[in-house]
Tab-separated table of C-alpha atoms in Angstrom:
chain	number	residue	atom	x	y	z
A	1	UNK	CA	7.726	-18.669	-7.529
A	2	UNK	CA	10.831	-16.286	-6.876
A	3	UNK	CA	10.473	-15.062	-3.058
A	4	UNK	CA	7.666	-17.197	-2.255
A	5	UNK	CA	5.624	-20.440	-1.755
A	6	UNK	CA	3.775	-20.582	-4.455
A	7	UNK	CA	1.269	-23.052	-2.585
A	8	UNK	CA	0.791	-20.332	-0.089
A	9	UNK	CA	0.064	-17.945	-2.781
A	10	UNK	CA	-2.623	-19.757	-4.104
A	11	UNK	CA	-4.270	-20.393	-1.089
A	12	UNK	CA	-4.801	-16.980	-0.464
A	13	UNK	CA	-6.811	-16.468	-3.712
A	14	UNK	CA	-9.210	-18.757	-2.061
A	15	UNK	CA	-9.901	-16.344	0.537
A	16	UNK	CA	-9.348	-12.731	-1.601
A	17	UNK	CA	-6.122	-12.089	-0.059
A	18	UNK	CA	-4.199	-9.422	-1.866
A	19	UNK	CA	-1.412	-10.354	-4.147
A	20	UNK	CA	1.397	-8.330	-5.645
A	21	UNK	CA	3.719	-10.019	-8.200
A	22	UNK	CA	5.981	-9.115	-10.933
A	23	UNK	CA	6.146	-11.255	-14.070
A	24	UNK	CA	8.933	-10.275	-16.797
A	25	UNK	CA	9.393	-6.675	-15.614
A	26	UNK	CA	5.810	-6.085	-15.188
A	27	UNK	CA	3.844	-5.795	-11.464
A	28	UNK	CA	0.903	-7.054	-10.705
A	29	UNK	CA	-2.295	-7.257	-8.304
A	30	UNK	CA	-4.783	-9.891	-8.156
A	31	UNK	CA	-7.433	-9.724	-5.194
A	32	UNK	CA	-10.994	-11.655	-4.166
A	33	UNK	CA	-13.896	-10.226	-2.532
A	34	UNK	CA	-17.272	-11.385	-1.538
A	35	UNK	CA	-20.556	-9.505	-2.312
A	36	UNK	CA	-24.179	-10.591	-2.016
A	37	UNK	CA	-23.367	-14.137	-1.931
A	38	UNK	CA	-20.830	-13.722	-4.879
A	39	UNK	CA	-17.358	-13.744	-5.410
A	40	UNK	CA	-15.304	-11.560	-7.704
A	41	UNK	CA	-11.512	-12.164	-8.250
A	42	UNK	CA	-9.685	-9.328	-10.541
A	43	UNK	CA	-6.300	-9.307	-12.208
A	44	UNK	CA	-4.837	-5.648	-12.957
A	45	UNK	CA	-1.608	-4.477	-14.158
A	46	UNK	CA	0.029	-1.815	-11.853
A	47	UNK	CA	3.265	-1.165	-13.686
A	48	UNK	CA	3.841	0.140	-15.954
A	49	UNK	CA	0.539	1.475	-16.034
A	50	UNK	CA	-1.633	-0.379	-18.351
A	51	UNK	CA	-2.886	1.379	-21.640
A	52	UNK	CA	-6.774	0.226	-20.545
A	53	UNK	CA	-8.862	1.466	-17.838
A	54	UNK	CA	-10.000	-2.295	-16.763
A	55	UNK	CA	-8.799	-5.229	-15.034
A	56	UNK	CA	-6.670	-7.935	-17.370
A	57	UNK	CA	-9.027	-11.050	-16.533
A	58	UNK	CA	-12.035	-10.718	-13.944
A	59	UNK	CA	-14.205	-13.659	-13.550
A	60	UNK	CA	-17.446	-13.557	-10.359
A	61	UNK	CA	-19.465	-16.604	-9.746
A	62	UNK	CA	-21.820	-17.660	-6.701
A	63	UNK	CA	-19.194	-17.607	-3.347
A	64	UNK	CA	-19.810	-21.567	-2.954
A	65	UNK	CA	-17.909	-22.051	-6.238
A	66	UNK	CA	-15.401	-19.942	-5.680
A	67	UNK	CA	-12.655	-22.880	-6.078
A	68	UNK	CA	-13.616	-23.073	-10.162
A	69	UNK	CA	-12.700	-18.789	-10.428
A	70	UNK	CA	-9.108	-19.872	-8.617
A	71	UNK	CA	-9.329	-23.046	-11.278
A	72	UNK	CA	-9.743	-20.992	-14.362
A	73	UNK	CA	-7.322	-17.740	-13.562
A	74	UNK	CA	-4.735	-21.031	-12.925
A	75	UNK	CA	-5.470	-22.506	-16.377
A	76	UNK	CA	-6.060	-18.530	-18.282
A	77	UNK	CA	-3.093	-18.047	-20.768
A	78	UNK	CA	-2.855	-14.381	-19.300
A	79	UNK	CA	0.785	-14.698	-19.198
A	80	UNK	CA	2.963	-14.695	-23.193
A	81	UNK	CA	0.721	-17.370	-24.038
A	82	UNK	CA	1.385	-19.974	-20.585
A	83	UNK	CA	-0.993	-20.812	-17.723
A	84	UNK	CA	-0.367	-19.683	-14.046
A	85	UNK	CA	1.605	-23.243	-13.379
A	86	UNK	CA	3.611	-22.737	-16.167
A	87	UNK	CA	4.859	-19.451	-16.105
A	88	UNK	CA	5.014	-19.518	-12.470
A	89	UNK	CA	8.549	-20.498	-11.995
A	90	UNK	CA	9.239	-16.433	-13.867
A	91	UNK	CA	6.833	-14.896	-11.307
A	92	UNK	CA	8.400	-12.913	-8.223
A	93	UNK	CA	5.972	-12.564	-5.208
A	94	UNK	CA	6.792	-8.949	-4.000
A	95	UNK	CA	5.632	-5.862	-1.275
A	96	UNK	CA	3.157	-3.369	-3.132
């Protein structure tokens, strides 16, 4: 990951910290919260702005299991066809 540890970056999807990223030109936010007992972590586009009103991959599950959301947006092929690990190397960890 350009401008980051990636291994830092990940961690903080365990929690819901806020991410901002760019990926070939694009940006990027990914986020986690916790809500009666469940946890939500959302993927949206930021720039350009995306042609849909809704988040690129969402995924909410009880908050004990939160580690299998983290697994699966890691192993999604959100990005040209790749997984997180191996497009990650393309990524740039940036300031909103």
């Amino acid at each position: 990951m350009i401008n980051g540890n990636v291994n830092e970056f990940i961690d903080g999807l365990y929690y819901g910290d806020e991410r901002w990223f760019m990926f070939h030109g694009v940006k990027y936010f990914i986020q986690g919260w916790v809500k009666n007992e469940e946890f939500t972590l959302e993927l949206e586009q930021m720039e350009p702005e995306p042609k849909q009103n809704s988040p690129l991959w969402t995924k909410t599950c009880s908050y004990y299991r939160k580690q299998e959301i983290v697994k699966d947006f890691l192993s999604a092929p959100i990005w040209g066809g790749k997984t997180f690990w191996q497009a990650e190397q393309e990524m740039e960890w940036v300031d909103d």
